[in-house]
Amino acid sequence: TQLLEQSPQFLSIQEGENLTVYCNSSSVFSSLQWYRQEPGEGPVLLVTVVTGGEVKKLKRLTFQFGDARKDSSLHITAAQPGDTGLYLCAGARASNTGKLIFGQGTTLQVKP
Amino acid sequence: DVKVTQSSRYLVKRTGEKVFLECVQDMDHENMFWYRQDPGLGLRLIYFSYDVKMKEKGDIPEGYSVSREKKERFSLILESASTNQTSMYLCASRYDRSAYFGPGTRLTVL
């Protein structure tokens, strides 16, 4: 059972465009993480959001946790070729222990 | 910085061989995980451990076992490798709400 649905699965855009990736669930999560993975490498943690409605910014990346803690979004402003990669969201059902549930990922390609 | 290392980046084994994948973390994390990642299937949890000598099955434990004798080391064992275990294997450790991944091991079973 896929508890976290990411959309879109693939995204190909031109440098300078904006984009939003969505991570949705019918379940409530105590926290949600976003990762970026480059080919042949492990995922790298970008951010963790904990509070419903929370917004975090990382340079041109803006992450938001839904008010009900069931969904999240990642918005990239003025995308650059260096943003190319696989973006994964992951939710935690328990606060400190237990497994993370991953979305299927969004493959982003930013063309120069 | 948290560091999670995996013993091999690339591994080629033959069907029927016993395979050991090692993972070491240097941050004294209690929780450690093994995932496999396949195109179109995302990350699937094989096993996880929340303490030394403690382990729990994930979503796809068949054909795998694990060992956690020391807190910093979590090993994944393929008892008899099969071609359908060709995959990218990712180890992670977790503290509080965040997980940190190793670089992955690309395993090919011929």
PDB file of C-alpha atoms in Angstrom:
ATOM      1  CA  THR A   1       0.000   0.000   0.000  1.00  0.00           C
ATOM      2  CA  GLN A   2       1.444   3.320  -1.120  1.00  0.00           C
ATOM      3  CA  LEU A   3       0.653   5.736   1.696  1.00  0.00           C
ATOM      4  CA  LEU A   4       2.444   8.713   0.171  1.00  0.00           C
ATOM      5  CA  GLU A   5       1.621   9.790  -3.353  1.00  0.00           C
ATOM      6  CA  GLN A   6       3.987  12.123  -5.112  1.00  0.00           C
ATOM      7  CA  SER A   7       3.120  14.131  -8.181  1.00  0.00           C
ATOM      8  CA  PRO A   8       4.182  14.636 -10.788  1.00  0.00           C
ATOM      9  CA  GLN A   9       6.396  11.606 -11.295  1.00  0.00           C
ATOM     10  CA  PHE A  10       8.429  13.302 -14.014  1.00  0.00           C
ATOM     11  CA  LEU A  11       9.055  16.945 -14.729  1.00  0.00           C
ATOM     12  CA  SER A  12      11.183  18.451 -17.470  1.00  0.00           C
ATOM     13  CA  ILE A  13      11.471  22.231 -17.487  1.00  0.00           C
ATOM     14  CA  GLN A  14      13.682  25.039 -18.747  1.00  0.00           C
ATOM     15  CA  GLU A  15      16.128  26.883 -16.559  1.00  0.00           C
ATOM     16  CA  GLY A  16      14.463  29.797 -14.835  1.00  0.00           C
ATOM     17  CA  GLU A  17      11.005  28.248 -14.554  1.00  0.00           C
ATOM     18  CA  ASN A  18       9.204  27.641 -11.280  1.00  0.00           C
ATOM     19  CA  LEU A  19       7.807  24.284 -10.229  1.00  0.00           C
ATOM     20  CA  THR A  20       5.923  22.593  -7.425  1.00  0.00           C
ATOM     21  CA  VAL A  21       6.079  18.963  -6.348  1.00  0.00           C
ATOM     22  CA  TYR A  22       3.301  17.515  -4.208  1.00  0.00           C
ATOM     23  CA  CYS A  23       3.304  14.780  -1.602  1.00  0.00           C
ATOM     24  CA  ASN A  24      -0.153  13.636  -0.489  1.00  0.00           C
ATOM     25  CA  SER A  25      -1.568  11.106   1.925  1.00  0.00           C
ATOM     26  CA  SER A  26      -4.788  10.215   3.675  1.00  0.00           C
ATOM     27  CA  SER A  27      -2.761   9.491   6.802  1.00  0.00           C
ATOM     28  CA  VAL A  28      -1.437  11.906   9.391  1.00  0.00           C
ATOM     29  CA  PHE A  29       2.311  12.083   9.856  1.00  0.00           C
ATOM     30  CA  SER A  30       4.206  13.392  12.845  1.00  0.00           C
ATOM     31  CA  SER A  31       6.864  14.745  10.511  1.00  0.00           C
ATOM     32  CA  LEU A  32       7.761  14.756   6.865  1.00  0.00           C
ATOM     33  CA  GLN A  33      11.130  14.898   5.187  1.00  0.00           C
ATOM     34  CA  TRP A  34      12.253  15.871   1.700  1.00  0.00           C
ATOM     35  CA  TYR A  35      15.311  14.329   0.092  1.00  0.00           C
ATOM     36  CA  ARG A  36      17.206  14.897  -3.140  1.00  0.00           C
ATOM     37  CA  GLN A  37      19.017  12.044  -4.813  1.00  0.00           C
ATOM     38  CA  GLU A  38      21.487  12.182  -7.680  1.00  0.00           C
ATOM     39  CA  PRO A  39      22.114   9.148  -9.916  1.00  0.00           C
ATOM     40  CA  GLY A  40      24.265   6.514  -8.246  1.00  0.00           C
ATOM     41  CA  GLU A  41      24.154   8.242  -4.870  1.00  0.00           C
ATOM     42  CA  GLY A  42      22.088   7.939  -1.712  1.00  0.00           C
ATOM     43  CA  PRO A  43      19.306  10.418  -0.894  1.00  0.00           C
ATOM     44  CA  VAL A  44      20.429  13.578   0.880  1.00  0.00           C
ATOM     45  CA  LEU A  45      18.159  15.132   3.473  1.00  0.00           C
ATOM     46  CA  LEU A  46      16.967  18.616   2.509  1.00  0.00           C
ATOM     47  CA  VAL A  47      14.496  19.469   5.237  1.00  0.00           C
ATOM     48  CA  THR A  48      12.243  18.087   7.961  1.00  0.00           C
ATOM     49  CA  VAL A  49       8.875  19.702   8.688  1.00  0.00           C
ATOM     50  CA  VAL A  50       7.052  18.943  11.894  1.00  0.00           C
ATOM     51  CA  THR A  51       4.287  21.427  12.618  1.00  0.00           C
ATOM     52  CA  GLY A  52       1.076  21.645  10.594  1.00  0.00           C
ATOM     53  CA  GLY A  53       1.232  24.712   8.342  1.00  0.00           C
ATOM     54  CA  GLU A  54       4.978  25.004   8.747  1.00  0.00           C
ATOM     55  CA  VAL A  55       6.942  26.639   5.943  1.00  0.00           C
ATOM     56  CA  LYS A  56      10.693  26.266   5.576  1.00  0.00           C
ATOM     57  CA  LYS A  57      12.955  27.872   3.018  1.00  0.00           C
ATOM     58  CA  LEU A  58      16.267  26.628   1.729  1.00  0.00           C
ATOM     59  CA  LYS A  59      17.578  29.206  -0.736  1.00  0.00           C
ATOM     60  CA  ARG A  60      15.261  28.861  -3.781  1.00  0.00           C
ATOM     61  CA  LEU A  61      13.405  25.874  -2.293  1.00  0.00           C
ATOM     62  CA  THR A  62      10.265  26.361  -0.199  1.00  0.00           C
ATOM     63  CA  PHE A  63       8.765  23.458   1.735  1.00  0.00           C
ATOM     64  CA  GLN A  64       5.319  23.467   3.282  1.00  0.00           C
ATOM     65  CA  PHE A  65       3.622  20.994   5.590  1.00  0.00           C
ATOM     66  CA  GLY A  66      -0.166  20.885   5.310  1.00  0.00           C
ATOM     67  CA  ASP A  67      -2.271  22.135   8.193  1.00  0.00           C
ATOM     68  CA  ALA A  68      -3.586  18.628   8.840  1.00  0.00           C
ATOM     69  CA  ARG A  69      -0.096  17.104   8.480  1.00  0.00           C
ATOM     70  CA  LYS A  70      -1.291  14.845   5.670  1.00  0.00           C
ATOM     71  CA  ASP A  71       0.445  16.537   2.769  1.00  0.00           C
ATOM     72  CA  SER A  72       3.438  18.609   1.800  1.00  0.00           C
ATOM     73  CA  SER A  73       4.771  20.556  -1.124  1.00  0.00           C
ATOM     74  CA  LEU A  74       8.146  21.562  -2.469  1.00  0.00           C
ATOM     75  CA  HIS A  75       8.337  24.693  -4.571  1.00  0.00           C
ATOM     76  CA  ILE A  76      11.462  25.639  -6.522  1.00  0.00           C
ATOM     77  CA  THR A  77      11.832  29.178  -7.782  1.00  0.00           C
ATOM     78  CA  ALA A  78      13.902  29.901 -10.880  1.00  0.00           C
ATOM     79  CA  ALA A  79      15.082  26.321 -11.311  1.00  0.00           C
ATOM     80  CA  GLN A  80      18.677  25.712 -12.336  1.00  0.00           C
ATOM     81  CA  PRO A  81      20.318  22.693 -14.006  1.00  0.00           C
ATOM     82  CA  GLY A  82      21.942  21.890 -10.667  1.00  0.00           C
ATOM     83  CA  ASP A  83      18.461  21.207  -9.254  1.00  0.00           C
ATOM     84  CA  THR A  84      18.169  18.169 -11.529  1.00  0.00           C
ATOM     85  CA  GLY A  85      17.620  14.972  -9.573  1.00  0.00           C
ATOM     86  CA  LEU A  86      15.119  12.712  -7.875  1.00  0.00           C
ATOM     87  CA  TYR A  87      13.097  14.357  -5.120  1.00  0.00           C
ATOM     88  CA  LEU A  88      11.651  12.080  -2.458  1.00  0.00           C
ATOM     89  CA  CYS A  89       9.254  12.809   0.350  1.00  0.00           C
ATOM     90  CA  ALA A  90       9.095  10.574   3.391  1.00  0.00           C
ATOM     91  CA  GLY A  91       6.729  10.554   6.334  1.00  0.00           C
ATOM     92  CA  ALA A  92       7.198   9.362   9.874  1.00  0.00           C
ATOM     93  CA  ARG A  93       4.241   7.902  11.744  1.00  0.00           C
ATOM     94  CA  ALA A  94       5.919   7.913  15.169  1.00  0.00           C
ATOM     95  CA  SER A  95       7.914  10.767  16.606  1.00  0.00           C
ATOM     96  CA  ASN A  96      11.318   9.201  17.249  1.00  0.00           C
ATOM     97  CA  THR A  97      11.288   5.594  16.213  1.00  0.00           C
ATOM     98  CA  GLY A  98       9.839   3.461  13.489  1.00  0.00           C
ATOM     99  CA  LYS A  99      10.159   3.343   9.791  1.00  0.00           C
ATOM    100  CA  LEU A 100       9.838   6.129   7.276  1.00  0.00           C
ATOM    101  CA  ILE A 101       7.292   5.791   4.501  1.00  0.00           C
ATOM    102  CA  PHE A 102       8.573   7.032   1.154  1.00  0.00           C
ATOM    103  CA  GLY A 103       6.778   8.439  -1.825  1.00  0.00           C
ATOM    104  CA  GLN A 104       7.638   7.147  -5.289  1.00  0.00           C
ATOM    105  CA  GLY A 105       9.725  10.194  -6.085  1.00  0.00           C
ATOM    106  CA  THR A 106       9.663  12.991  -8.640  1.00  0.00           C
ATOM    107  CA  THR A 107      12.349  13.028 -11.303  1.00  0.00           C
ATOM    108  CA  LEU A 108      13.190  16.616 -12.185  1.00  0.00           C
ATOM    109  CA  GLN A 109      15.204  17.607 -15.231  1.00  0.00           C
ATOM    110  CA  VAL A 110      16.136  21.253 -15.653  1.00  0.00           C
ATOM    111  CA  LYS A 111      17.441  22.068 -19.112  1.00  0.00           C
ATOM    112  CA  PRO A 112      19.886  24.925 -19.605  1.00  0.00           C
TER     113      PRO A 112
ATOM    114  CA  ASP B   1      28.020  15.988  10.004  1.00  0.00           C
ATOM    115  CA  VAL B   2      26.408  12.590  10.126  1.00  0.00           C
ATOM    116  CA  LYS B   3      28.292   9.985   8.188  1.00  0.00           C
ATOM    117  CA  VAL B   4      26.841   6.703   6.976  1.00  0.00           C
ATOM    118  CA  THR B   5      29.198   4.482   5.041  1.00  0.00           C
ATOM    119  CA  GLN B   6      28.541   1.335   3.066  1.00  0.00           C
ATOM    120  CA  SER B   7      31.208  -1.268   2.460  1.00  0.00           C
ATOM    121  CA  SER B   8      30.984  -1.332  -1.320  1.00  0.00           C
ATOM    122  CA  ARG B   9      29.697   1.020  -4.000  1.00  0.00           C
ATOM    123  CA  TYR B  10      29.476  -1.708  -6.629  1.00  0.00           C
ATOM    124  CA  LEU B  11      29.246  -5.457  -6.192  1.00  0.00           C
ATOM    125  CA  VAL B  12      28.860  -8.300  -8.674  1.00  0.00           C
ATOM    126  CA  LYS B  13      27.901 -11.733  -7.375  1.00  0.00           C
ATOM    127  CA  ARG B  14      26.733 -15.011  -8.821  1.00  0.00           C
ATOM    128  CA  THR B  15      23.408 -16.714  -8.212  1.00  0.00           C
ATOM    129  CA  GLY B  16      23.500 -18.765  -5.041  1.00  0.00           C
ATOM    130  CA  GLU B  17      26.325 -16.871  -3.372  1.00  0.00           C
ATOM    131  CA  LYS B  18      25.972 -15.538   0.147  1.00  0.00           C
ATOM    132  CA  VAL B  19      26.320 -11.757   0.111  1.00  0.00           C
ATOM    133  CA  PHE B  20      27.115  -9.414   2.985  1.00  0.00           C
ATOM    134  CA  LEU B  21      26.403  -5.695   2.774  1.00  0.00           C
ATOM    135  CA  GLU B  22      27.848  -3.658   5.614  1.00  0.00           C
ATOM    136  CA  CYS B  23      26.701  -0.294   6.888  1.00  0.00           C
ATOM    137  CA  VAL B  24      28.370   1.838   9.547  1.00  0.00           C
ATOM    138  CA  GLN B  25      27.178   5.109  11.085  1.00  0.00           C
ATOM    139  CA  ASP B  26      29.227   7.362  13.293  1.00  0.00           C
ATOM    140  CA  MET B  27      26.541   9.260  15.209  1.00  0.00           C
ATOM    141  CA  ASP B  28      25.417   6.725  17.799  1.00  0.00           C
ATOM    142  CA  HIS B  29      21.946   6.495  16.226  1.00  0.00           C
ATOM    143  CA  GLU B  30      19.682   3.795  17.560  1.00  0.00           C
ATOM    144  CA  ASN B  31      17.598   3.260  14.436  1.00  0.00           C
ATOM    145  CA  MET B  32      19.083   1.826  11.262  1.00  0.00           C
ATOM    146  CA  PHE B  33      17.401   0.710   8.061  1.00  0.00           C
ATOM    147  CA  TRP B  34      18.032  -1.212   4.860  1.00  0.00           C
ATOM    148  CA  TYR B  35      16.136  -0.264   1.717  1.00  0.00           C
ATOM    149  CA  ARG B  36      16.306  -1.381  -1.855  1.00  0.00           C
ATOM    150  CA  GLN B  37      15.563   1.001  -4.674  1.00  0.00           C
ATOM    151  CA  ASP B  38      14.305  -0.107  -8.060  1.00  0.00           C
ATOM    152  CA  PRO B  39      13.047   1.967 -11.010  1.00  0.00           C
ATOM    153  CA  GLY B  40       9.322   2.542 -10.766  1.00  0.00           C
ATOM    154  CA  LEU B  41       9.086   0.962  -7.323  1.00  0.00           C
ATOM    155  CA  GLY B  42      10.722   3.617  -5.181  1.00  0.00           C
ATOM    156  CA  LEU B  43      12.403   2.786  -1.884  1.00  0.00           C
ATOM    157  CA  ARG B  44      11.191  -0.373  -0.234  1.00  0.00           C
ATOM    158  CA  LEU B  45      12.072  -1.225   3.337  1.00  0.00           C
ATOM    159  CA  ILE B  46      13.748  -4.604   3.817  1.00  0.00           C
ATOM    160  CA  TYR B  47      14.573  -4.603   7.532  1.00  0.00           C
ATOM    161  CA  PHE B  48      15.131  -2.125  10.288  1.00  0.00           C
ATOM    162  CA  SER B  49      16.696  -2.184  13.732  1.00  0.00           C
ATOM    163  CA  TYR B  50      15.911   0.050  16.682  1.00  0.00           C
ATOM    164  CA  ASP B  51      18.625  -1.242  18.979  1.00  0.00           C
ATOM    165  CA  VAL B  52      21.524  -3.654  19.184  1.00  0.00           C
ATOM    166  CA  LYS B  53      20.382  -7.202  18.471  1.00  0.00           C
ATOM    167  CA  MET B  54      16.858  -5.936  17.765  1.00  0.00           C
ATOM    168  CA  LYS B  55      15.385  -6.163  14.292  1.00  0.00           C
ATOM    169  CA  GLU B  56      12.039  -5.949  12.594  1.00  0.00           C
ATOM    170  CA  LYS B  57      10.913  -6.998   9.163  1.00  0.00           C
ATOM    171  CA  GLY B  58      10.068  -4.323   6.691  1.00  0.00           C
ATOM    172  CA  ASP B  59       7.883  -4.652   3.624  1.00  0.00           C
ATOM    173  CA  ILE B  60      10.046  -7.069   1.620  1.00  0.00           C
ATOM    174  CA  PRO B  61      12.176  -9.198   3.989  1.00  0.00           C
ATOM    175  CA  GLU B  62      12.015 -12.440   1.992  1.00  0.00           C
ATOM    176  CA  GLY B  63      15.448 -13.655   0.934  1.00  0.00           C
ATOM    177  CA  TYR B  64      17.239 -11.329   3.351  1.00  0.00           C
ATOM    178  CA  SER B  65      18.433 -11.370   6.933  1.00  0.00           C
ATOM    179  CA  VAL B  66      20.186  -8.779   9.068  1.00  0.00           C
ATOM    180  CA  SER B  67      22.623  -8.547  11.928  1.00  0.00           C
ATOM    181  CA  ARG B  68      23.164  -5.777  14.456  1.00  0.00           C
ATOM    182  CA  GLU B  69      25.826  -6.826  16.935  1.00  0.00           C
ATOM    183  CA  LYS B  70      27.097  -3.302  17.563  1.00  0.00           C
ATOM    184  CA  LYS B  71      25.182  -0.062  17.592  1.00  0.00           C
ATOM    185  CA  GLU B  72      27.146   1.502  14.769  1.00  0.00           C
ATOM    186  CA  ARG B  73      26.978  -1.435  12.367  1.00  0.00           C
ATOM    187  CA  PHE B  74      23.995  -2.932  10.567  1.00  0.00           C
ATOM    188  CA  SER B  75      24.592  -5.746   8.102  1.00  0.00           C
ATOM    189  CA  LEU B  76      22.293  -7.020   5.369  1.00  0.00           C
ATOM    190  CA  ILE B  77      22.745 -10.638   4.328  1.00  0.00           C
ATOM    191  CA  LEU B  78      21.503 -12.274   1.161  1.00  0.00           C
ATOM    192  CA  GLU B  79      21.534 -15.932   2.101  1.00  0.00           C
ATOM    193  CA  SER B  80      21.491 -17.189  -1.483  1.00  0.00           C
ATOM    194  CA  ALA B  81      21.605 -14.402  -4.004  1.00  0.00           C
ATOM    195  CA  SER B  82      19.162 -14.485  -6.886  1.00  0.00           C
ATOM    196  CA  THR B  83      18.939 -12.387 -10.035  1.00  0.00           C
ATOM    197  CA  ASN B  84      15.814 -10.618  -8.778  1.00  0.00           C
ATOM    198  CA  GLN B  85      17.909  -9.194  -5.954  1.00  0.00           C
ATOM    199  CA  THR B  86      19.871  -7.101  -8.419  1.00  0.00           C
ATOM    200  CA  SER B  87      19.210  -3.606  -7.132  1.00  0.00           C
ATOM    201  CA  MET B  88      20.495  -0.492  -5.426  1.00  0.00           C
ATOM    202  CA  TYR B  89      20.753  -1.092  -1.682  1.00  0.00           C
ATOM    203  CA  LEU B  90      20.580   1.885   0.637  1.00  0.00           C
ATOM    204  CA  CYS B  91      21.379   1.955   4.320  1.00  0.00           C
ATOM    205  CA  ALA B  92      20.105   4.727   6.576  1.00  0.00           C
ATOM    206  CA  SER B  93      20.360   5.690  10.206  1.00  0.00           C
ATOM    207  CA  ARG B  94      17.842   7.821  11.972  1.00  0.00           C
ATOM    208  CA  TYR B  95      17.853  10.150  14.920  1.00  0.00           C
ATOM    209  CA  ASP B  96      14.808  12.072  16.054  1.00  0.00           C
ATOM    210  CA  ARG B  97      12.832  12.802  12.907  1.00  0.00           C
ATOM    211  CA  SER B  98      15.497  12.705  10.228  1.00  0.00           C
ATOM    212  CA  ALA B  99      17.151   9.863   8.346  1.00  0.00           C
ATOM    213  CA  TYR B 100      20.625   9.941   6.856  1.00  0.00           C
ATOM    214  CA  PHE B 101      21.573   7.686   3.993  1.00  0.00           C
ATOM    215  CA  GLY B 102      24.751   6.049   2.873  1.00  0.00           C
ATOM    216  CA  PRO B 103      25.926   6.333  -0.748  1.00  0.00           C
ATOM    217  CA  GLY B 104      24.348   3.026  -1.713  1.00  0.00           C
ATOM    218  CA  THR B 105      25.607  -0.300  -3.025  1.00  0.00           C
ATOM    219  CA  ARG B 106      24.746  -1.231  -6.592  1.00  0.00           C
ATOM    220  CA  LEU B 107      24.480  -5.032  -6.486  1.00  0.00           C
ATOM    221  CA  THR B 108      24.340  -7.102  -9.638  1.00  0.00           C
ATOM    222  CA  VAL B 109      23.565 -10.812  -9.358  1.00  0.00           C
ATOM    223  CA  LEU B 110      24.491 -12.799 -12.453  1.00  0.00           C
TER     224      LEU B 110
END
